[in-house]
Tab-separated table of C-alpha atoms and ligand atoms in Angstrom:
chain	number	residue	atom	x	y	z
J	1	MET	CA	-76.849	-106.956	-311.170
J	2	LYS	CA	-73.594	-105.073	-310.701
J	3	ARG	CA	-71.174	-106.300	-308.093
J	4	GLN	CA	-71.354	-104.356	-304.820
J	5	MET	CA	-68.326	-103.245	-302.866
J	6	HIS	CA	-67.426	-103.616	-299.205
J	7	ILE	CA	-66.344	-100.577	-297.217
J	8	ASN	CA	-64.468	-100.609	-293.932
J	9	LEU	CA	-63.682	-97.444	-291.979
J	10	PHE	CA	-60.118	-97.414	-290.669
J	11	ILE	CA	-60.176	-95.166	-287.589
J	12	GLN	CA	-56.770	-93.860	-286.589
J	13	SER	CA	-55.588	-90.737	-284.796
J	14	ARG	CA	-57.559	-87.665	-286.022
J	15	GLY	CA	-57.347	-88.935	-289.554
J	16	HIS	CA	-54.764	-90.666	-291.710
J	17	HIS	CA	-52.911	-87.603	-292.889
J	18	GLU	CA	-49.865	-87.039	-290.725
J	19	ALA	CA	-50.971	-83.451	-289.996
J	20	SER	CA	-54.690	-84.190	-289.550
J	21	TRP	CA	-54.564	-83.582	-285.801
J	22	ARG	CA	-53.806	-79.895	-286.426
J	23	HIS	CA	-56.426	-79.366	-289.128
J	24	PRO	CA	-59.590	-77.376	-288.288
J	25	GLY	CA	-61.737	-80.187	-289.755
J	26	ALA	CA	-60.521	-82.650	-287.113
J	27	SER	CA	-62.508	-83.533	-284.004
J	28	LYS	CA	-61.917	-81.353	-280.953
J	29	LEU	CA	-62.129	-84.351	-278.603
J	30	PRO	CA	-59.038	-85.876	-276.968
J	31	LEU	CA	-58.018	-89.181	-278.602
J	32	THR	CA	-58.522	-90.879	-275.241
J	33	ASP	CA	-62.200	-89.855	-275.119
J	34	ILE	CA	-64.254	-92.932	-276.048
J	35	GLN	CA	-66.923	-90.619	-277.419
J	36	TYR	CA	-64.541	-89.870	-280.302
J	37	SER	CA	-64.534	-93.524	-281.431
J	38	VAL	CA	-68.243	-93.930	-280.668
J	39	ASP	CA	-69.165	-90.934	-282.867
J	40	LEU	CA	-67.146	-92.303	-285.785
J	41	ALA	CA	-68.457	-95.864	-285.469
J	42	GLN	CA	-72.036	-94.579	-285.311
J	43	ARG	CA	-71.518	-92.422	-288.392
J	44	ALA	CA	-70.116	-95.433	-290.269
J	45	GLU	CA	-73.031	-97.604	-289.142
J	46	LYS	CA	-75.570	-94.993	-290.243
J	47	SER	CA	-73.965	-95.132	-293.691
J	48	LEU	CA	-74.102	-98.959	-293.729
J	49	PHE	CA	-70.342	-99.623	-293.762
J	50	ASP	CA	-69.368	-103.267	-293.378
J	51	SER	CA	-67.095	-102.535	-290.441
J	52	ILE	CA	-64.762	-100.231	-288.584
J	53	PHE	CA	-61.160	-101.156	-287.869
J	54	LEU	CA	-58.596	-100.211	-285.218
J	55	ALA	CA	-54.841	-100.742	-285.591
J	56	ASP	CA	-52.336	-101.354	-282.792
J	57	VAL	CA	-48.594	-100.800	-282.627
J	58	LEU	CA	-47.481	-101.953	-279.124
J	59	GLY	CA	-45.033	-99.153	-278.511
J	60	LEU	CA	-44.742	-95.393	-278.646
J	61	TRP	CA	-43.135	-94.000	-281.794
J	62	ASN	CA	-40.409	-91.451	-281.216
J	63	ASP	CA	-42.261	-88.607	-282.960
J	64	VAL	CA	-44.822	-88.067	-280.176
J	65	GLU	CA	-43.724	-84.473	-279.705
J	66	LYS	CA	-45.005	-83.667	-283.180
J	67	THR	CA	-47.734	-86.240	-283.934
J	68	PRO	CA	-50.360	-88.026	-281.833
J	69	PHE	CA	-49.813	-91.539	-283.173
J	70	ASN	CA	-51.489	-93.117	-280.159
J	71	TRP	CA	-55.002	-94.085	-279.194
J	72	LEU	CA	-57.041	-96.270	-276.863
J	73	GLU	CA	-56.243	-99.981	-276.677
J	74	PRO	CA	-58.308	-101.655	-279.446
J	75	ILE	CA	-59.774	-104.728	-277.696
J	76	THR	CA	-61.229	-102.760	-274.790
J	77	THR	CA	-62.380	-100.073	-277.227
J	78	LEU	CA	-64.314	-102.655	-279.268
J	79	ALA	CA	-66.152	-103.733	-276.117
J	80	ALA	CA	-67.356	-100.154	-275.700
J	81	LEU	CA	-68.225	-99.823	-279.401
J	82	SER	CA	-70.180	-103.089	-279.255
J	83	MET	CA	-72.567	-101.425	-276.834
J	84	ALA	CA	-72.821	-98.189	-278.821
J	85	THR	CA	-73.669	-99.832	-282.184
J	86	SER	CA	-75.868	-102.729	-283.247
J	87	ARG	CA	-75.166	-103.784	-286.838
J	88	ILE	CA	-71.740	-102.693	-288.026
J	89	GLY	CA	-68.765	-105.090	-287.901
J	90	LEU	CA	-65.933	-104.276	-285.480
J	91	ILE	CA	-62.343	-105.276	-286.227
J	92	ALA	CA	-59.352	-104.951	-283.893
J	93	THR	CA	-55.679	-105.683	-284.404
J	94	ALA	CA	-53.869	-108.052	-282.069
J	95	SER	CA	-50.388	-109.478	-282.357
J	96	THR	CA	-49.530	-113.159	-282.696
J	97	THR	CA	-45.965	-112.418	-281.593
J	98	TYR	CA	-46.705	-110.587	-278.360
J	99	THR	CA	-50.042	-111.979	-277.111
J	100	GLU	CA	-50.598	-115.286	-275.340
J	101	ALA	CA	-52.786	-117.357	-277.662
J	102	TYR	CA	-55.196	-118.409	-274.906
J	103	ASN	CA	-55.749	-114.790	-273.877
J	104	LEU	CA	-56.313	-113.691	-277.449
J	105	ALA	CA	-58.791	-116.513	-278.149
J	106	ARG	CA	-60.725	-115.628	-274.981
J	107	GLN	CA	-60.779	-111.902	-275.643
J	108	PHE	CA	-62.003	-112.230	-279.227
J	109	ALA	CA	-64.545	-114.935	-278.331
J	110	SER	CA	-65.753	-112.689	-275.549
J	111	LEU	CA	-66.027	-109.697	-277.890
J	112	ASP	CA	-67.937	-111.790	-280.418
J	113	HIS	CA	-70.449	-112.676	-277.692
J	114	ILE	CA	-70.645	-109.081	-276.432
J	115	SER	CA	-71.272	-107.730	-279.956
J	116	ARG	CA	-73.560	-110.646	-280.925
J	117	GLY	CA	-71.384	-111.776	-283.789
J	118	ARG	CA	-69.798	-108.647	-285.231
J	119	ILE	CA	-66.106	-109.129	-284.486
J	120	GLY	CA	-63.064	-109.491	-286.721
J	121	TRP	CA	-59.449	-110.001	-285.701
J	122	ASN	CA	-56.746	-108.281	-287.746
J	123	ILE	CA	-53.923	-110.798	-287.389
J	124	VAL	CA	-50.548	-109.060	-287.295
J	125	THR	CA	-47.103	-110.342	-286.431
J	126	THR	CA	-46.062	-106.781	-285.347
J	127	TRP	CA	-43.322	-105.241	-287.443
J	128	SER	CA	-42.482	-102.306	-285.201
J	129	PRO	CA	-39.019	-102.670	-283.609
J	130	GLN	CA	-40.093	-100.987	-280.318
J	131	ALA	CA	-42.541	-103.769	-279.527
J	132	GLY	CA	-39.745	-106.286	-278.942
J	133	SER	CA	-38.301	-104.194	-276.141
J	134	ASN	CA	-41.670	-103.870	-274.408
J	135	PHE	CA	-42.375	-107.602	-274.148
J	136	GLY	CA	-39.870	-109.577	-272.136
J	137	GLY	CA	-36.910	-107.663	-273.573
J	138	ILE	CA	-36.330	-110.359	-276.195
J	139	GLY	CA	-35.751	-107.754	-278.923
J	140	GLN	CA	-37.400	-107.916	-282.329
J	141	VAL	CA	-38.353	-111.392	-283.507
J	142	SER	CA	-37.210	-111.863	-287.148
J	143	HIS	CA	-39.697	-111.610	-290.023
J	144	ALA	CA	-39.433	-115.348	-290.805
J	145	ASP	CA	-39.778	-116.397	-287.155
J	146	ARG	CA	-42.762	-114.123	-286.639
J	147	TYR	CA	-44.657	-115.782	-289.492
J	148	GLU	CA	-43.574	-119.274	-288.419
J	149	ARG	CA	-44.943	-118.635	-284.925
J	150	ALA	CA	-48.091	-117.104	-286.412
J	151	GLU	CA	-48.771	-120.288	-288.366
J	152	GLU	CA	-48.707	-122.415	-285.215
J	153	TYR	CA	-50.643	-119.727	-283.352
J	154	MET	CA	-53.534	-120.094	-285.795
J	155	SER	CA	-53.974	-123.773	-285.077
J	156	VAL	CA	-54.073	-122.977	-281.348
J	157	VAL	CA	-56.653	-120.188	-281.523
J	158	ASN	CA	-58.832	-121.932	-284.127
J	159	GLY	CA	-58.701	-125.073	-281.962
J	160	LEU	CA	-59.750	-123.084	-278.900
J	161	TRP	CA	-62.677	-121.413	-280.692
J	162	ASP	CA	-63.782	-124.845	-281.850
J	163	SER	CA	-63.337	-126.464	-278.443
J	164	TRP	CA	-67.022	-126.054	-277.626
J	165	ALA	CA	-69.611	-127.486	-280.011
J	166	ASP	CA	-72.401	-125.054	-280.867
J	167	ASP	CA	-74.892	-127.146	-278.894
J	168	ALA	CA	-72.649	-127.786	-275.848
J	169	VAL	CA	-74.602	-125.469	-273.543
J	170	ILE	CA	-77.847	-127.110	-272.401
J	171	ASP	CA	-78.683	-124.717	-269.542
J	172	ASP	CA	-81.348	-127.109	-268.212
J	173	ARG	CA	-82.127	-125.442	-264.917
J	174	ALA	CA	-84.907	-127.828	-263.920
J	175	GLY	CA	-82.812	-130.905	-264.746
J	176	GLY	CA	-79.635	-129.441	-263.214
J	177	ARG	CA	-77.412	-129.868	-266.273
J	178	TYR	CA	-75.542	-126.834	-267.639
J	179	ALA	CA	-73.321	-128.272	-270.369
J	180	ASP	CA	-72.825	-131.533	-272.251
J	181	ARG	CA	-69.213	-132.351	-271.298
J	182	SER	CA	-68.869	-134.670	-274.299
J	183	ARG	CA	-69.404	-131.631	-276.563
J	184	VAL	CA	-66.498	-129.684	-274.997
J	185	ARG	CA	-63.004	-130.966	-275.834
J	186	PRO	CA	-59.432	-130.030	-274.964
J	187	ILE	CA	-57.019	-129.164	-277.761
J	188	ASN	CA	-53.831	-130.618	-276.196
J	189	HIS	CA	-51.618	-128.582	-278.489
J	190	ASP	CA	-47.954	-129.435	-277.939
J	191	GLY	CA	-45.963	-127.623	-280.618
J	192	VAL	CA	-42.627	-125.895	-281.141
J	193	HIS	CA	-43.704	-122.512	-279.767
J	194	TYR	CA	-46.936	-123.162	-277.880
J	195	LYS	CA	-48.256	-125.679	-275.381
J	196	VAL	CA	-51.948	-125.156	-274.765
J	197	ALA	CA	-54.248	-127.781	-273.280
J	198	GLY	CA	-57.622	-126.019	-273.621
J	199	PRO	CA	-60.556	-126.148	-273.848
J	200	LEU	CA	-61.514	-122.467	-273.890
J	201	ASN	CA	-63.473	-121.460	-270.799
J	202	MET	CA	-66.261	-119.978	-272.874
J	203	PRO	CA	-68.868	-121.292	-275.335
J	204	ARG	CA	-68.216	-121.048	-279.073
J	205	PRO	CA	-68.478	-117.489	-280.465
J	206	PRO	CA	-71.709	-116.583	-282.289
J	207	GLN	CA	-69.849	-116.411	-285.628
J	208	GLY	CA	-68.147	-119.742	-284.913
J	209	ARG	CA	-64.854	-117.935	-285.149
J	210	PRO	CA	-64.278	-114.183	-285.394
J	211	VAL	CA	-63.693	-113.086	-288.996
J	212	LEU	CA	-59.976	-113.525	-289.673
J	213	VAL	CA	-58.456	-110.416	-291.233
J	214	GLN	CA	-54.805	-110.086	-292.244
J	215	ALA	CA	-52.590	-107.182	-293.269
J	216	GLY	CA	-49.114	-108.370	-294.261
J	217	SER	CA	-48.369	-108.455	-297.997
J	218	SER	CA	-44.779	-109.780	-298.284
J	219	ASP	CA	-44.404	-113.184	-299.988
J	220	THR	CA	-44.631	-114.911	-296.613
J	221	GLY	CA	-47.510	-112.654	-295.606
J	222	ARG	CA	-49.406	-113.498	-298.794
J	223	SER	CA	-49.198	-117.236	-298.332
J	224	PHE	CA	-50.260	-116.806	-294.706
J	225	ALA	CA	-53.236	-114.721	-295.901
J	226	ALA	CA	-54.082	-117.258	-298.608
J	227	ARG	CA	-54.325	-119.999	-295.968
J	228	HIS	CA	-56.067	-118.127	-293.150
J	229	ALA	CA	-57.493	-114.736	-294.058
J	230	GLU	CA	-61.134	-114.064	-294.860
J	231	ALA	CA	-60.491	-110.362	-295.432
J	232	VAL	CA	-57.204	-108.685	-296.311
J	233	PHE	CA	-56.040	-105.109	-295.813
J	234	THR	CA	-53.270	-104.029	-298.145
J	235	ALA	CA	-51.393	-100.826	-299.049
J	236	HIS	CA	-50.694	-99.671	-302.622
J	237	LEU	CA	-49.620	-96.335	-304.038
J	238	GLU	CA	-50.799	-97.354	-307.520
J	239	LYS	CA	-53.549	-99.401	-309.130
J	240	THR	CA	-51.066	-101.561	-311.053
J	241	THR	CA	-49.534	-103.026	-307.876
J	242	ALA	CA	-52.984	-103.400	-306.301
J	243	LYS	CA	-54.088	-105.443	-309.335
J	244	ALA	CA	-51.001	-107.633	-309.237
J	245	PHE	CA	-51.520	-108.245	-305.516
J	246	TYR	CA	-55.225	-109.008	-306.009
J	247	SER	CA	-54.716	-111.610	-308.711
J	248	ASP	CA	-51.760	-113.191	-306.936
J	249	LEU	CA	-53.619	-113.576	-303.638
J	250	LYS	CA	-56.779	-114.961	-305.266
J	251	ARG	CA	-54.644	-117.454	-307.203
J	252	LEU	CA	-52.776	-118.487	-304.048
J	253	ALA	CA	-56.036	-118.941	-302.126
J	254	GLY	CA	-57.208	-121.275	-304.911
J	255	GLU	CA	-53.956	-123.219	-304.685
J	256	TYR	CA	-54.623	-123.782	-300.987
J	257	GLY	CA	-58.029	-125.193	-301.895
J	258	ARG	CA	-60.003	-122.168	-300.788
J	259	ASP	CA	-62.813	-120.320	-302.557
J	260	ALA	CA	-61.149	-117.088	-303.738
J	261	ASP	CA	-64.442	-115.196	-303.210
J	262	HIS	CA	-64.072	-115.893	-299.505
J	263	VAL	CA	-60.904	-113.818	-299.320
J	264	VAL	CA	-62.186	-110.237	-299.456
J	265	ILE	CA	-59.411	-107.853	-300.551
J	266	LEU	CA	-59.612	-104.284	-299.253
J	267	PRO	CA	-56.829	-101.905	-300.321
J	268	GLY	CA	-56.437	-98.702	-298.339
J	269	PHE	CA	-57.975	-95.603	-299.929
J	270	SER	CA	-57.580	-92.065	-298.640
J	271	PRO	CA	-59.614	-89.555	-300.673
J	272	VAL	CA	-59.584	-85.797	-300.197
J	273	ILE	CA	-63.021	-84.748	-301.440
J	274	GLY	CA	-63.952	-81.279	-302.682
J	275	SER	CA	-66.850	-79.813	-304.618
J	276	THR	CA	-64.348	-79.190	-307.429
J	277	GLU	CA	-61.060	-80.908	-308.149
J	278	ALA	CA	-59.253	-77.612	-307.486
J	279	GLU	CA	-60.879	-77.350	-304.052
J	280	ALA	CA	-59.805	-80.903	-303.166
J	281	LYS	CA	-56.245	-80.179	-304.270
J	282	ARG	CA	-56.185	-76.988	-302.210
J	283	TYR	CA	-57.307	-78.921	-299.125
J	284	ALA	CA	-54.539	-81.485	-299.698
J	285	GLU	CA	-51.958	-78.702	-300.095
J	286	GLU	CA	-53.121	-77.083	-296.851
J	287	LEU	CA	-52.617	-80.388	-295.083
J	288	ASN	CA	-49.185	-80.882	-296.604
J	289	GLU	CA	-48.128	-77.415	-295.483
J	290	LEU	CA	-48.747	-78.538	-291.905
J	291	THR	CA	-46.310	-81.481	-292.158
J	292	ASP	CA	-42.691	-81.595	-291.061
J	293	PRO	CA	-40.466	-83.580	-293.466
J	294	GLU	CA	-38.221	-84.581	-290.562
J	295	ILE	CA	-41.151	-86.509	-289.024
J	296	GLY	CA	-41.618	-88.237	-292.368
J	297	ARG	CA	-37.914	-89.077	-292.442
J	298	GLN	CA	-38.149	-90.660	-288.951
J	299	ARG	CA	-41.151	-92.719	-289.985
J	300	LEU	CA	-39.419	-93.883	-293.138
J	301	SER	CA	-36.519	-95.023	-290.982
J	302	LEU	CA	-38.877	-96.915	-288.646
J	303	ARG	CA	-40.424	-98.851	-291.543
J	304	PHE	CA	-36.929	-99.953	-292.571
J	305	GLY	CA	-36.217	-101.159	-289.021
J	306	GLY	CA	-34.261	-98.018	-287.977
J	307	HIS	CA	-32.155	-97.469	-291.131
J	308	ASP	CA	-30.418	-94.062	-291.117
J	309	PHE	CA	-31.709	-91.743	-293.872
J	310	SER	CA	-30.377	-88.556	-292.232
J	311	HIS	CA	-27.739	-87.996	-294.945
J	312	LEU	CA	-30.283	-87.908	-297.815
J	313	PRO	CA	-30.921	-84.386	-299.162
J	314	LEU	CA	-34.575	-83.431	-299.461
J	315	ASP	CA	-34.458	-82.152	-303.017
J	316	ARG	CA	-32.454	-84.569	-305.158
J	317	PRO	CA	-34.287	-87.290	-307.128
J	318	LEU	CA	-34.063	-90.635	-305.315
J	319	THR	CA	-32.918	-93.925	-306.776
J	320	VAL	CA	-33.381	-97.476	-305.524
J	321	ALA	CA	-29.739	-97.411	-304.359
J	322	ASP	CA	-30.752	-94.917	-301.636
J	323	PHE	CA	-32.700	-97.660	-299.849
J	324	PRO	CA	-31.829	-100.963	-298.175
J	325	ASP	CA	-33.128	-104.063	-299.956
J	326	PRO	CA	-36.738	-104.578	-298.773
J	327	SER	CA	-36.376	-108.360	-299.058
J	328	GLU	CA	-33.887	-108.209	-296.184
J	329	ASN	CA	-35.991	-105.879	-294.055
J	330	GLU	CA	-37.037	-107.387	-290.716
J	331	ALA	CA	-39.678	-104.691	-290.103
J	332	ALA	CA	-42.531	-103.684	-292.456
J	333	ARG	CA	-41.359	-105.627	-295.522
J	334	SER	CA	-44.204	-105.222	-297.998
J	335	ARG	CA	-44.674	-101.554	-297.160
J	336	THR	CA	-41.033	-100.852	-297.930
J	337	GLU	CA	-41.472	-102.784	-301.213
J	338	VAL	CA	-44.275	-100.333	-302.042
J	339	PHE	CA	-42.032	-97.342	-301.276
J	340	VAL	CA	-39.045	-98.633	-303.253
J	341	GLY	CA	-41.294	-99.658	-306.172
J	342	PHE	CA	-42.614	-96.105	-306.312
J	343	VAL	CA	-39.076	-94.686	-306.316
J	344	ARG	CA	-38.058	-97.097	-309.103
J	345	GLU	CA	-40.998	-95.974	-311.213
J	346	HIS	CA	-41.147	-92.217	-310.529
J	347	HIS	CA	-37.790	-91.030	-309.059
J	348	PRO	CA	-39.351	-88.507	-306.642
J	349	THR	CA	-37.159	-86.335	-304.431
J	350	LEU	CA	-37.204	-87.274	-300.740
J	351	ARG	CA	-39.414	-84.245	-300.071
J	352	GLN	CA	-41.914	-85.427	-302.717
J	353	LEU	CA	-41.832	-89.012	-301.439
J	354	LEU	CA	-42.416	-87.903	-297.845
J	355	ALA	CA	-45.300	-85.652	-298.949
J	356	LYS	CA	-46.832	-88.652	-300.742
J	357	LEU	CA	-46.440	-90.862	-297.657
J	358	ALA	CA	-47.740	-88.154	-295.297
J	359	GLY	CA	-51.202	-88.648	-296.827
J	360	ALA	CA	-51.733	-92.237	-295.695
J	361	ARG	CA	-48.380	-93.927	-294.980
J	362	GLY	CA	-48.127	-95.643	-298.369
J	363	HIS	CA	-51.815	-96.255	-299.079
J	364	PHE	CA	-53.513	-94.861	-302.175
J	365	THR	CA	-54.326	-91.152	-301.921
J	366	PHE	CA	-56.568	-89.213	-304.264
J	367	GLU	CA	-57.989	-85.717	-304.591
J	368	GLY	CA	-61.212	-85.109	-306.447
J	369	THR	CA	-64.949	-84.550	-306.556
J	370	PRO	CA	-67.459	-87.095	-305.182
J	371	GLU	CA	-68.095	-88.287	-308.774
J	372	GLN	CA	-64.391	-88.803	-309.412
J	373	VAL	CA	-64.023	-90.718	-306.124
J	374	ALA	CA	-66.995	-92.954	-306.939
J	375	ASP	CA	-65.685	-93.510	-310.502
J	376	LEU	CA	-62.317	-94.553	-309.155
J	377	MET	CA	-63.837	-96.996	-306.670
J	378	GLU	CA	-65.980	-98.578	-309.380
J	379	ASP	CA	-62.996	-98.828	-311.676
J	380	TRP	CA	-60.843	-100.630	-309.076
J	381	LEU	CA	-63.723	-103.017	-308.368
J	382	ASP	CA	-64.316	-103.823	-312.047
J	383	ASP	CA	-60.679	-103.917	-313.032
J	384	GLY	CA	-59.621	-106.642	-310.599
J	385	ALA	CA	-57.885	-104.437	-308.030
J	386	ALA	CA	-60.306	-104.685	-305.084
J	387	ASP	CA	-63.428	-106.259	-303.562
J	388	GLY	CA	-63.970	-103.066	-301.629
J	389	PHE	CA	-61.968	-100.499	-299.705
J	390	ASN	CA	-60.372	-99.800	-296.404
J	391	LEU	CA	-61.449	-96.169	-296.241
J	392	MET	CA	-58.820	-94.008	-294.555
J	393	PRO	CA	-60.203	-90.461	-294.343
J	394	PRO	CA	-57.312	-87.991	-294.231
J	395	VAL	CA	-59.136	-85.903	-291.601
J	396	LEU	CA	-61.691	-87.245	-289.100
J	397	PRO	CA	-64.531	-86.569	-289.051
J	398	GLN	CA	-64.554	-83.927	-291.821
J	399	MET	CA	-63.463	-86.141	-294.720
J	400	LEU	CA	-65.541	-89.089	-293.455
J	401	ASP	CA	-68.590	-86.813	-293.507
J	402	ALA	CA	-67.773	-85.674	-297.043
J	403	PHE	CA	-67.546	-89.345	-298.076
J	404	THR	CA	-70.752	-90.483	-296.381
J	405	SER	CA	-72.839	-87.535	-297.526
J	406	GLU	CA	-71.530	-87.234	-301.098
J	407	VAL	CA	-69.953	-90.496	-302.245
J	408	ILE	CA	-72.085	-93.175	-300.551
J	409	PRO	CA	-75.351	-91.911	-302.169
J	410	LEU	CA	-73.647	-91.981	-305.582
J	411	LEU	CA	-72.410	-95.539	-305.063
J	412	GLN	CA	-75.893	-96.568	-303.936
J	413	LYS	CA	-77.532	-94.916	-306.936
J	414	ARG	CA	-75.147	-96.816	-309.187
J	415	GLY	CA	-76.047	-100.112	-307.442
J	416	ARG	CA	-72.530	-100.469	-306.031
J	417	PHE	CA	-73.241	-100.265	-302.299
J	418	ARG	CA	-75.949	-101.661	-300.039
J	419	THR	CA	-78.989	-99.580	-299.165
J	420	LYS	CA	-79.721	-101.587	-296.026
J	421	TYR	CA	-78.020	-104.194	-293.885
J	422	LYS	CA	-79.217	-107.687	-294.790
J	423	GLY	CA	-77.770	-109.475	-291.762
J	424	ASP	CA	-76.535	-108.803	-288.270
J	425	THR	CA	-73.048	-110.294	-288.284
J	426	LEU	CA	-69.761	-109.227	-289.833
J	427	ARG	CA	-69.736	-112.561	-291.694
J	428	SER	CA	-73.054	-111.723	-293.319
J	429	HIS	CA	-71.896	-108.234	-294.356
J	430	LEU	CA	-68.794	-109.718	-296.003
J	431	GLY	CA	-70.635	-112.680	-297.580
J	432	LEU	CA	-68.658	-115.214	-295.539
J	433	ALA	CA	-70.024	-118.530	-294.342
J	434	ARG	CA	-69.995	-119.463	-290.651
J	435	PRO	CA	-67.150	-121.975	-290.268
J	436	GLU	CA	-68.019	-125.539	-289.290
J	437	ARG	CA	-66.390	-126.811	-286.112
J	438	ALA	CA	-63.249	-128.608	-287.319
Q	1	FMN	C1	-54.307	-101.510	-293.373
Q	1	FMN	C2	-53.178	-102.095	-292.636
Q	1	FMN	C3	-53.204	-102.061	-291.254
Q	1	FMN	C4	-52.162	-102.578	-290.521
Q	1	FMN	N1	-52.246	-102.521	-289.165
Q	1	FMN	C5	-51.220	-102.965	-288.428
Q	1	FMN	C6	-51.271	-102.886	-287.028
Q	1	FMN	O1	-52.237	-102.412	-286.456
Q	1	FMN	N2	-50.222	-103.346	-286.318
Q	1	FMN	C7	-49.109	-103.890	-286.922
Q	1	FMN	O2	-48.192	-104.299	-286.221
Q	1	FMN	N3	-49.044	-103.992	-288.262
Q	1	FMN	C8	-50.062	-103.534	-289.014
Q	1	FMN	N4	-49.996	-103.610	-290.383
Q	1	FMN	C9	-48.777	-104.149	-290.988
Q	1	FMN	C10	-48.884	-105.586	-291.380
Q	1	FMN	O3	-49.633	-106.347	-290.507
Q	1	FMN	C11	-47.514	-106.249	-291.471
Q	1	FMN	O4	-46.933	-106.312	-290.201
Q	1	FMN	C12	-46.554	-105.521	-292.298
Q	1	FMN	O5	-47.121	-105.235	-293.549
Q	1	FMN	C13	-45.296	-106.370	-292.432
Q	1	FMN	O6	-45.627	-107.655	-292.861
Q	1	FMN	P1	-45.260	-108.071	-294.316
Q	1	FMN	O7	-43.778	-107.927	-294.346
Q	1	FMN	O8	-45.750	-109.465	-294.519
Q	1	FMN	O9	-45.961	-107.101	-295.191
Q	1	FMN	C14	-51.035	-103.131	-291.162
Q	1	FMN	C15	-51.004	-103.189	-292.562
Q	1	FMN	C16	-52.071	-102.671	-293.295
Q	1	FMN	C17	-52.022	-102.750	-294.783
């Protein structure tokens, strides 16, 4: 039997293209209307996606006049989506740097109970410089410190989720005994950054622990993922870097004594789908005509922690010397490595680079027919670049609908995607075991 792929729907703004919000194929609903997220999650569930995913940036970007890069808070949104869906997995981002560990453990345990075992946590350390000024005014925590804290954070939250044994609740009403106290333990964590006594004030989540998802791909991010992540989101502009990332992360997971199959790698994929290749390309051009390169320039600056690119002309070919060294970037390190790698390889002008990034912020973009999209997905799966995809439709819902109606049936016919859900939890969709209580 051929290997099947996993598909997650990444819901953001009115689509992942920078100009999606202005496109006629985008939803007419306000981004603060929960019905918008409900409609998309239900469409993804109908098409048997593994999960939906919501990002979070903890601050308002300075381009709000020209782009709606804001949405409802993800944890509360997942509670609503839990009640509007019944099978699909639900993943939300939350920050290890700016969230109290006890709160985060409670909220995700609570969501896992509410959804009956369908929750994943996208662990981020938060790269965006604005976040630092919104949380205690401490400024941005350095890249190295963020990951160091995150490491300790994981032992706190995993300890809290494990603080109740699965059989701790007796609920013997006649006998008058609710819980077996000997099956509930404190964690007494006394570390460098965190002091948390525990136990959690809630029984163990249905999945044991929420599925741990991670999305940082720098060297430090990779070793963090290799130790903790069960699913990994990653951004690549080209298959070659996706393949290198895939084999490196699987190898690292093995070195940490983990089963590499239990680290599901999902690169971002943003296809524009048309009934002919020319039609898809026309749609992409229409979208690009709606963009403003100055917004792209601001976003590029943000990824490099505020670096000034204002002097760069739009139409001269770029070289690596036009960019700061990504390995010294305190913001979105691996994403800037992707950008600079692309410049090294292709020497685009700034205008061309910004047009490329407008599609999906540095994730893989593609224009083609449903057959071409399905071929590409199969190729990445078979060629060691992916275990599945983080689908990032450029326009929501129009390009999601094109994908579900045209591409999903092809993948199913080719034996590459499920034709029904086999289980009810996110762990079962992703083929992950329920963790034992440590
Ligand atoms: C698909 C995807 C989604 C992400 N979502 C978020 C997010 O919601 N919030 C955030 O702060 N960072 C997000 N990131 C960024 C990473 O978590 C990470 O902060 C960034 O890549 C910098 O870490 P690194 O230097 O290890 O790569 C996302 C990355 C990817 C690939």
